[in-house]
PDB file of C-alpha atoms in Angstrom:
ATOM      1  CA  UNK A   1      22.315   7.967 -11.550  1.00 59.00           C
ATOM      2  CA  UNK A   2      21.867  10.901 -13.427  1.00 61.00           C
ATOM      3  CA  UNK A   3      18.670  13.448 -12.381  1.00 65.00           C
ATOM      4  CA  UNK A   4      16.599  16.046 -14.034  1.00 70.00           C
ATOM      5  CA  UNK A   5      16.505  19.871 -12.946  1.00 76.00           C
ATOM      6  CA  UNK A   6      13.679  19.711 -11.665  1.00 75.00           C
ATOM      7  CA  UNK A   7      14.634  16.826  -9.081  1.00 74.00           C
ATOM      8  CA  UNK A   8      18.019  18.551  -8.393  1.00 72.00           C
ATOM      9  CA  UNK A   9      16.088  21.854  -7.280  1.00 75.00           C
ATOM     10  CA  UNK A  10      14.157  19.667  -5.359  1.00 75.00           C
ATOM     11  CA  UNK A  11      16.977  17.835  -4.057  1.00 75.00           C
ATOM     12  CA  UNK A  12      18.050  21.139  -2.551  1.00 80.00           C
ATOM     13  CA  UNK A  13      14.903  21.186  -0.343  1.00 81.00           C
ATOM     14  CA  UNK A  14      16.219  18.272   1.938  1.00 88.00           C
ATOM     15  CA  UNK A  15      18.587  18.316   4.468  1.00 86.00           C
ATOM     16  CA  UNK A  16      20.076  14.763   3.672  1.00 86.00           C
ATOM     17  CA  UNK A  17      21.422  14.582   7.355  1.00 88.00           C
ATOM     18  CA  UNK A  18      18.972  15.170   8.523  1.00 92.00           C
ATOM     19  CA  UNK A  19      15.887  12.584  10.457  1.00 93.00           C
ATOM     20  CA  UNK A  20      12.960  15.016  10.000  1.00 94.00           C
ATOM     21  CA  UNK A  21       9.945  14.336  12.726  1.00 93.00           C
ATOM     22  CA  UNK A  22       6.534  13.036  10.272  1.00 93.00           C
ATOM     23  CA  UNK A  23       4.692  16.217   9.725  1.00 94.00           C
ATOM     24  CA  UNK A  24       7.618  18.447   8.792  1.00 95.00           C
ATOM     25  CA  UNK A  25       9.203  15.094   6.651  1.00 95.00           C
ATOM     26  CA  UNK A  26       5.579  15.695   4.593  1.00 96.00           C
ATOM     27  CA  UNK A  27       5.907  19.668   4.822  1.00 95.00           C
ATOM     28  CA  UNK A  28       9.056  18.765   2.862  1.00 95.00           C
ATOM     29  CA  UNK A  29       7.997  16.100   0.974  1.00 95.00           C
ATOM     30  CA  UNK A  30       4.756  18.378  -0.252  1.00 94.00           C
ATOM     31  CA  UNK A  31       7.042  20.909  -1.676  1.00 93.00           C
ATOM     32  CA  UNK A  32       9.009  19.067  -3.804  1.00 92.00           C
ATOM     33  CA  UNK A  33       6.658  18.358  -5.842  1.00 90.00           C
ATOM     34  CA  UNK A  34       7.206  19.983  -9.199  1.00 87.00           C
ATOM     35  CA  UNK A  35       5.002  17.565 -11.900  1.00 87.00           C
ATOM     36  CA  UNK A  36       2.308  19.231 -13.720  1.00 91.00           C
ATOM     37  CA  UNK A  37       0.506  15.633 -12.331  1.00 94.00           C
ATOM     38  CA  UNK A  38      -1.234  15.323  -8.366  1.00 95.00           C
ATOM     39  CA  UNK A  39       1.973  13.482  -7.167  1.00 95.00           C
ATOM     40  CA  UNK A  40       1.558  10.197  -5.413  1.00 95.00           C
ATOM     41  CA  UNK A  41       2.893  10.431  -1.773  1.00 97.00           C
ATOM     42  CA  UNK A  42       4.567   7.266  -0.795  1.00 96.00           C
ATOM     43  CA  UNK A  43       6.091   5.336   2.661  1.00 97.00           C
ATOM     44  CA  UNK A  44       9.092   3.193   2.534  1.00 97.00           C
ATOM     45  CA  UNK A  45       9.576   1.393   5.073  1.00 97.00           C
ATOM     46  CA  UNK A  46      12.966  -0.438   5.575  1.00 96.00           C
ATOM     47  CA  UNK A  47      12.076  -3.977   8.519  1.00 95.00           C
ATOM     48  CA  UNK A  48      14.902  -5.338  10.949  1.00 94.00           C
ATOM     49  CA  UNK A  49      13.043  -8.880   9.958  1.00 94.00           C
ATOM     50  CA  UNK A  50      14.140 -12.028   7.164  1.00 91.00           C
ATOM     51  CA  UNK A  51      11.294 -12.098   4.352  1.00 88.00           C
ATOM     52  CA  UNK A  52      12.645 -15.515   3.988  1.00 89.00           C
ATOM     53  CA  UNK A  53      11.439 -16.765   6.858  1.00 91.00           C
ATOM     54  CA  UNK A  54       7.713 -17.305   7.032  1.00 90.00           C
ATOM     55  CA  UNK A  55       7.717 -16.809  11.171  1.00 92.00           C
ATOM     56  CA  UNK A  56       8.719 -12.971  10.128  1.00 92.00           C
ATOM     57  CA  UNK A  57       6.865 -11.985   7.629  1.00 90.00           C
ATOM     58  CA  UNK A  58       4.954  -8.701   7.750  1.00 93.00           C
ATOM     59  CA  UNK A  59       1.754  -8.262   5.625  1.00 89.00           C
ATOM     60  CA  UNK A  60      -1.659  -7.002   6.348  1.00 90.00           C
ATOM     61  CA  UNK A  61      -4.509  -4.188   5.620  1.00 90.00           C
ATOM     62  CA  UNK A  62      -5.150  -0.824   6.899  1.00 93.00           C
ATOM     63  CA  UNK A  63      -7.812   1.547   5.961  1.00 92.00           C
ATOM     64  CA  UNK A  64      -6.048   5.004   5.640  1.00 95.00           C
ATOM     65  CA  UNK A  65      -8.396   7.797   7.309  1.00 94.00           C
ATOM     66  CA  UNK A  66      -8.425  10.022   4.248  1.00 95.00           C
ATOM     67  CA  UNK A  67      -8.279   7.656   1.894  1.00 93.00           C
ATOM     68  CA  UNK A  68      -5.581   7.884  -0.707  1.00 92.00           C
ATOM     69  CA  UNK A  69      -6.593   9.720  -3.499  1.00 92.00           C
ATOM     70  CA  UNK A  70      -6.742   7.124  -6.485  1.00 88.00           C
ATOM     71  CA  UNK A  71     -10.104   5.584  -7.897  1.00 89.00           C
ATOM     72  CA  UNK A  72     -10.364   2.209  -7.088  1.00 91.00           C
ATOM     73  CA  UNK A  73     -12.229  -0.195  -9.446  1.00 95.00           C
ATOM     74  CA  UNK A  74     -12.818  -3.516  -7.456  1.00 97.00           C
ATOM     75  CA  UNK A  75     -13.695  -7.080  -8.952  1.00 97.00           C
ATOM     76  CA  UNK A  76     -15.128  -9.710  -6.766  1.00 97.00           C
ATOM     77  CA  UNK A  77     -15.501 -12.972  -7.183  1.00 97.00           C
ATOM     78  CA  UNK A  78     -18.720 -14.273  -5.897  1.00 97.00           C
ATOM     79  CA  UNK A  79     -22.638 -15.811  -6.614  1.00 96.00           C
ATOM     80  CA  UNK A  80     -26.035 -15.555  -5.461  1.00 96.00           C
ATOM     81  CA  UNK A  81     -26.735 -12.845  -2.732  1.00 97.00           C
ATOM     82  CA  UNK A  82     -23.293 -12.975  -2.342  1.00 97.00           C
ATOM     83  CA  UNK A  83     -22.758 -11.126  -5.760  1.00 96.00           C
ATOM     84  CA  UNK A  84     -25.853  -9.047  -5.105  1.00 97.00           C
ATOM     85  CA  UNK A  85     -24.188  -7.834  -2.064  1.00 97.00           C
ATOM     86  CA  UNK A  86     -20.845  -6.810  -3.812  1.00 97.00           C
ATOM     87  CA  UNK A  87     -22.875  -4.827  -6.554  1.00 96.00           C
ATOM     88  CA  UNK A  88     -24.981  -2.940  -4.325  1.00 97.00           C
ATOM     89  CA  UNK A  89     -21.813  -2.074  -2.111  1.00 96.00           C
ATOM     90  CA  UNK A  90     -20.057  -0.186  -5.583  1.00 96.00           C
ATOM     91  CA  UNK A  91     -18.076  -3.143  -6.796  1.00 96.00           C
ATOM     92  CA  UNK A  92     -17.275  -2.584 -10.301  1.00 96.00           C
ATOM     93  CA  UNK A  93     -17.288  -6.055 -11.659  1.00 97.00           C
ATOM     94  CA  UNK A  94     -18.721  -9.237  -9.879  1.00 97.00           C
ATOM     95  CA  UNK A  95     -18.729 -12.912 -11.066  1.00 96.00           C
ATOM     96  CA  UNK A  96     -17.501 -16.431 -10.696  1.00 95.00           C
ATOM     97  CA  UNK A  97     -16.682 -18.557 -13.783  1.00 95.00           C
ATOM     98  CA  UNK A  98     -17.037 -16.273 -16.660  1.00 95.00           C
ATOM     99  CA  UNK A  99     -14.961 -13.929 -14.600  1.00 95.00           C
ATOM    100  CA  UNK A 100     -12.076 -16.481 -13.710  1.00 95.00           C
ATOM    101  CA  UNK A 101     -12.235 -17.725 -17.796  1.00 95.00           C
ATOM    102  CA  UNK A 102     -12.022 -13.954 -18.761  1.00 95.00           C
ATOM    103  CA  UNK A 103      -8.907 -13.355 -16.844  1.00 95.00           C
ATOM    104  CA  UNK A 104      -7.266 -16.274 -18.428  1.00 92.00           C
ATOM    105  CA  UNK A 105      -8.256 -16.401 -21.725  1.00 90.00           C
ATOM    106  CA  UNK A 106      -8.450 -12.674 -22.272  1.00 92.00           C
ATOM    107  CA  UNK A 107      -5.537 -11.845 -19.808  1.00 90.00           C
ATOM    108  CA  UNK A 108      -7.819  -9.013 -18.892  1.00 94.00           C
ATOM    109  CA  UNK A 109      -6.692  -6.868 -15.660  1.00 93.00           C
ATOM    110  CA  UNK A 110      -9.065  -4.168 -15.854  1.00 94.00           C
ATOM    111  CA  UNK A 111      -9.004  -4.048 -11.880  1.00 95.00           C
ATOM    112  CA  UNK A 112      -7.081  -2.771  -8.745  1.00 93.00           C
ATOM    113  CA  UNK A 113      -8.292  -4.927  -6.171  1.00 94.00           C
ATOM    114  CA  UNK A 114      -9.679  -8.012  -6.166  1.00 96.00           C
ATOM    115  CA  UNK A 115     -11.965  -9.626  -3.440  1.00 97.00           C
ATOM    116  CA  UNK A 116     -13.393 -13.573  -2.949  1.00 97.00           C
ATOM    117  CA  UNK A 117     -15.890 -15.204  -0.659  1.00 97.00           C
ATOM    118  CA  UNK A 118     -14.135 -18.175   1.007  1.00 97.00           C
ATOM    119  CA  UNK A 119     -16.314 -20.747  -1.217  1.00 96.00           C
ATOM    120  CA  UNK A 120     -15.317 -19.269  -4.081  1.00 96.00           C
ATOM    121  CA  UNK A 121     -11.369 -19.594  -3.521  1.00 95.00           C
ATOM    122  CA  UNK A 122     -11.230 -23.133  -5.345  1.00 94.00           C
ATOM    123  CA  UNK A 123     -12.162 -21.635  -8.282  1.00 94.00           C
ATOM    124  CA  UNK A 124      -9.825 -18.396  -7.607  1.00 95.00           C
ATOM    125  CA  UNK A 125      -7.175 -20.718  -7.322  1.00 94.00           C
ATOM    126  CA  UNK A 126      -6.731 -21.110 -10.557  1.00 92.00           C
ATOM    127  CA  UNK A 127      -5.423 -17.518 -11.343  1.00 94.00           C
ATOM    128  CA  UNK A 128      -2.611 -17.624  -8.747  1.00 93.00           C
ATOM    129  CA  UNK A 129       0.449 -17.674 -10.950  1.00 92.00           C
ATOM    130  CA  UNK A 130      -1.628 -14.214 -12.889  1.00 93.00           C
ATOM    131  CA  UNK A 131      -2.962 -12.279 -10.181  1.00 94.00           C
ATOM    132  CA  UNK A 132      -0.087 -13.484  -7.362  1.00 90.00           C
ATOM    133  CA  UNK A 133       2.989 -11.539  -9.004  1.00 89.00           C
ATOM    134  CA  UNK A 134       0.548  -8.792  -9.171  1.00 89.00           C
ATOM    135  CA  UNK A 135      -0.437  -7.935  -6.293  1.00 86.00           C
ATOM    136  CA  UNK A 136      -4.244  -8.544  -6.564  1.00 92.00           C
ATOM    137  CA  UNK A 137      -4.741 -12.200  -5.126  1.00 94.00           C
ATOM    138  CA  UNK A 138      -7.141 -12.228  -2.916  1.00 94.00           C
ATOM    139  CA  UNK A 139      -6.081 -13.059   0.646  1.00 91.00           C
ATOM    140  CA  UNK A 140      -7.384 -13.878   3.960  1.00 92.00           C
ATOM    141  CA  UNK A 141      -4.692 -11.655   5.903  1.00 85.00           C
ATOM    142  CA  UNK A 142      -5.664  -8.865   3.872  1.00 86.00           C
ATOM    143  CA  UNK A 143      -9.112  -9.268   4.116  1.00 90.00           C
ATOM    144  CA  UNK A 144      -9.977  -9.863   0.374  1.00 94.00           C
ATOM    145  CA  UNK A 145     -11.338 -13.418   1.535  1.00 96.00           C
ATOM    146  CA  UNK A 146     -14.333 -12.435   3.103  1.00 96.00           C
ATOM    147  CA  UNK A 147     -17.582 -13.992   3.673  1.00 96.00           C
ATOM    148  CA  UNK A 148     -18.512 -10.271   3.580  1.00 97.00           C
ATOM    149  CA  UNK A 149     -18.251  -8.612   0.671  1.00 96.00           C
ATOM    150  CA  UNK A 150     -20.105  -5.593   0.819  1.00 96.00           C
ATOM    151  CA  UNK A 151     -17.755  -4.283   3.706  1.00 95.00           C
ATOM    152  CA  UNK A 152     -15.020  -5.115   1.794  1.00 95.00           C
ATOM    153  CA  UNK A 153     -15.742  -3.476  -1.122  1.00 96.00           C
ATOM    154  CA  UNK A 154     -16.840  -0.659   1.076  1.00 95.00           C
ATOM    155  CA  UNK A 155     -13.684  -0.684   2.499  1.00 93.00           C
ATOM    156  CA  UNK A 156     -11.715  -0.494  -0.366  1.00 93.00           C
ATOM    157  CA  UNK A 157     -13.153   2.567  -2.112  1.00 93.00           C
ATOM    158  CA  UNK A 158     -12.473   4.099   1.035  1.00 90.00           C
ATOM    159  CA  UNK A 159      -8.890   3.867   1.112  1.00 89.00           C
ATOM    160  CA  UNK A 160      -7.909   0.574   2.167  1.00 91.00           C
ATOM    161  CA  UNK A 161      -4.287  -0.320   1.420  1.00 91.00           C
ATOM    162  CA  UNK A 162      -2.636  -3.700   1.544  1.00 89.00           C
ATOM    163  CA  UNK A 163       0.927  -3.536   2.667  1.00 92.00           C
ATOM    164  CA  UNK A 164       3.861  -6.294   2.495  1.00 90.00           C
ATOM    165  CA  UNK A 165       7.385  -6.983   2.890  1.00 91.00           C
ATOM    166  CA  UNK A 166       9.653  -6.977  -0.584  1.00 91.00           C
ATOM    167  CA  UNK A 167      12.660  -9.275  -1.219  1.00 90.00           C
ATOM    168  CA  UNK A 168      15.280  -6.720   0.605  1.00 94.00           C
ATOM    169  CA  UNK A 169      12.613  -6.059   3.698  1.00 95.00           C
ATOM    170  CA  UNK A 170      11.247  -3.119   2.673  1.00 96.00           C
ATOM    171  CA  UNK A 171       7.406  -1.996   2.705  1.00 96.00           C
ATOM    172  CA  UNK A 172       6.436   0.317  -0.044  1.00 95.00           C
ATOM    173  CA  UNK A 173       2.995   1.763   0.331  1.00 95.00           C
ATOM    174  CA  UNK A 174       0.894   4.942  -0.919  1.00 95.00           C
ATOM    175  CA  UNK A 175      -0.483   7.155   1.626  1.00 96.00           C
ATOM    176  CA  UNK A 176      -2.053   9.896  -0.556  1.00 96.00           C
ATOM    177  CA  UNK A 177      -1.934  12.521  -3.010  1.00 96.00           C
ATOM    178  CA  UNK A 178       0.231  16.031  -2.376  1.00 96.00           C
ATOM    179  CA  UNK A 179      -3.140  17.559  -3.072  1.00 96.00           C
ATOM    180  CA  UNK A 180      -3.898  16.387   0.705  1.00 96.00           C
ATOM    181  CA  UNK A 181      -1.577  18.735   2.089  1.00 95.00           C
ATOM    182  CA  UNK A 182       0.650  17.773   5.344  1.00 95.00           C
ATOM    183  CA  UNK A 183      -1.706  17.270   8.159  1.00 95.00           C
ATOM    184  CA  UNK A 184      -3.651  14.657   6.221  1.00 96.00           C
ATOM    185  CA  UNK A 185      -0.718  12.990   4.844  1.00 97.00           C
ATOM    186  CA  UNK A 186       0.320  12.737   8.520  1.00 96.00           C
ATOM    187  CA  UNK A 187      -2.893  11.222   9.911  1.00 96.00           C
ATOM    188  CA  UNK A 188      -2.640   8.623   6.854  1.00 96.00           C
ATOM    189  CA  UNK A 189       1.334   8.038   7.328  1.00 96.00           C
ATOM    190  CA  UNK A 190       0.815   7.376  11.066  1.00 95.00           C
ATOM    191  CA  UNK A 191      -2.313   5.262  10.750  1.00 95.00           C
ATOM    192  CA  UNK A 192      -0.201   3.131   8.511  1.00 96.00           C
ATOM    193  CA  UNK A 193       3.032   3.139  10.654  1.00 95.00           C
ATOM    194  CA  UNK A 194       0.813   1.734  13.273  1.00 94.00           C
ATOM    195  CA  UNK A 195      -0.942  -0.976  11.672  1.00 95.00           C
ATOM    196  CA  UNK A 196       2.800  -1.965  10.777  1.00 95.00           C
ATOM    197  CA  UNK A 197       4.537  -1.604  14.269  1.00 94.00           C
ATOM    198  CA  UNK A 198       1.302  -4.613  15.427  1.00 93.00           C
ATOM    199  CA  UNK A 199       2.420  -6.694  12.919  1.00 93.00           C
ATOM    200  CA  UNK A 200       5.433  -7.033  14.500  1.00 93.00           C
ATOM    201  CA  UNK A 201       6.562 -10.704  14.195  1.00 93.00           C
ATOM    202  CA  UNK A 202       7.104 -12.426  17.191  1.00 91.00           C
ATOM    203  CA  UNK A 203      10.435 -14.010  15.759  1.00 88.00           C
ATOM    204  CA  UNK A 204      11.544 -10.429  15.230  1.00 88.00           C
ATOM    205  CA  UNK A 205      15.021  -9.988  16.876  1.00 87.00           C
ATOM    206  CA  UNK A 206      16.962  -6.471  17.335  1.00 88.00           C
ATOM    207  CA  UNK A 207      15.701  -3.400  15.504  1.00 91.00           C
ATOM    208  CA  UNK A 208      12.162  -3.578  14.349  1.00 93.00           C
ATOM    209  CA  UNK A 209      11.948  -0.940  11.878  1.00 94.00           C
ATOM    210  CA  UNK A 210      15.359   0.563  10.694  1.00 94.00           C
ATOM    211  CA  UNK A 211      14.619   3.399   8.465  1.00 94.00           C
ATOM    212  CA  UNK A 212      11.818   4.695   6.707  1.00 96.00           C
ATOM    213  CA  UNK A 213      11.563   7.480   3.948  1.00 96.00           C
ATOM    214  CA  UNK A 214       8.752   9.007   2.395  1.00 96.00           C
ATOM    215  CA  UNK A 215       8.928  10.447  -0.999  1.00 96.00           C
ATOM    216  CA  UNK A 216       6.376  12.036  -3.783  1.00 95.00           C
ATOM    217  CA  UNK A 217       6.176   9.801  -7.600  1.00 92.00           C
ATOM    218  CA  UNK A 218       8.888  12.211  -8.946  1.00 90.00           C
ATOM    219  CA  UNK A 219      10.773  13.919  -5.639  1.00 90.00           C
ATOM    220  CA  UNK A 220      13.565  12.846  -3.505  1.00 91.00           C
ATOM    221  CA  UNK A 221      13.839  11.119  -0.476  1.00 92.00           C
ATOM    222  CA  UNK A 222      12.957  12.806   3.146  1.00 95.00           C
ATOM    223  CA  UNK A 223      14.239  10.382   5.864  1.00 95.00           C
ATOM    224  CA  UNK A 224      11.449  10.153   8.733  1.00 95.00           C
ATOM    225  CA  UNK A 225      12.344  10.082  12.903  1.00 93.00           C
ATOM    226  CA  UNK A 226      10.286   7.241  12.630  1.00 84.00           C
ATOM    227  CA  UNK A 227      11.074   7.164  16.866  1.00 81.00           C
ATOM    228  CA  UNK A 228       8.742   9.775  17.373  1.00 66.00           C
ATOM    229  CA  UNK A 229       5.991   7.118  16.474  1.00 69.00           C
ATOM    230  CA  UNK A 230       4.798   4.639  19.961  1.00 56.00           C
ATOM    231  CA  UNK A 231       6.303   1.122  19.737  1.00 53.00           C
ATOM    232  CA  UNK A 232       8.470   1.590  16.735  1.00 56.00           C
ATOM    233  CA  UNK A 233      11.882  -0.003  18.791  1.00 56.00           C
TER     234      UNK A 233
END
């Protein structure tokens, strides 16, 4: 694969052999960043586990502490006080039927997350095969299905982050913007690390976690002593 000059000058920033501890792997990570844009800082996190098993799957929620820089716009799916409730708590759009038949006769995504009340997943339901391959169907072990949707609307303009195994094991999550500078990044990187060394599957056998690399939108890889982190054996 053939790179830019700016990502080979870059490139020249990281010691490749080496497994830098968190806050210096995000010291690093902060200065490559050469785009004119506020780069996306992102966690990759490679799992000792078998997506294709369903007693080792990984996947939950975590609120990161400072948030992670992007403008959420959040749809819920709800009625009655219900709907009131998701309004008054920020959410962008709020609905039930007209908001289902919009997304499928429209195709209209104009959202980032999307959150349900349990009565209203029958109807949700529907939009599986749409909003499933995206990322946005609402789900119980990511607290989108809540009979509370003001705290989880709440919840995700503050920063809330789903996170979930890929075909080849590997978690892929945002935690921040460069703007955020190292320390920040850190608190956010370790809050997540955490919330993904509890999920731990019980069916989990050998190495839990096996690498992880964090990375801005357009820099290279900085490989992370992910040891240095409590419980991540």
């Amino acid at each position: 694969m053939k790179h830019g000059k700016k990502y080979v000058e870059s490139a020249k920033l990281v010691d490749r052999s080496k497994l830098y501890d968190p806050t210096e792997a995000l010291e690093v990570a902060v200065k490559t960043a050469t785009a004119k844009f506020d780069e996306t800082v992102e966690a990759h996190i490679r799992l000792g586990v078998d997506s294709r098993h369903a007693d080792q799957q990984v996947r939950g929620a975590v609120v990161l502490p400072n948030g992670t820089g992007k403008s959420v716009r959040v749809a819920v799916f709800a009625k009655g006080d219900d709907a009131k409730a998701a309004e008054e708590a920020g959410a962008e759009f709020v609905g039930a039927e007209e908001l289902v038949a919009k997304i499928q006769g429209e195709g209209w995504m104009d959202f980032d997350v999307a959150i349900a009340t349990p009565n209203m997943m029958g109807l949700v339901g529907r939009l599986g095969k749409v909003l499933g391959p995206r990322g946005l169907m609402p789900s119980p072990k990511a607290g989108t299905v809540t009979p509370d949707v003001a705290k989880a609307v709440t919840e995700a303009k503050a920063g809330k982050i789903e996170y979930r195994l890929d075909k080849t094991n590997i978690i892929h999550c945002p935690i921040g913007k460069v703007s955020f500078g190292a320390e920040k990044l850190n608190e956010n990187f370790t809050t997540l690390m955490e919330a993904v060394i509890k999920a731990k599957p019980a069916a989990t056998k050998g190495q839990y976690i096996r690498s992880c690399v964090v990375a801005t939108t357009m820099g290279p890889g900085v490989r992370v002593n992910f040891n240095r982190i409590g419980g991540a054996e």
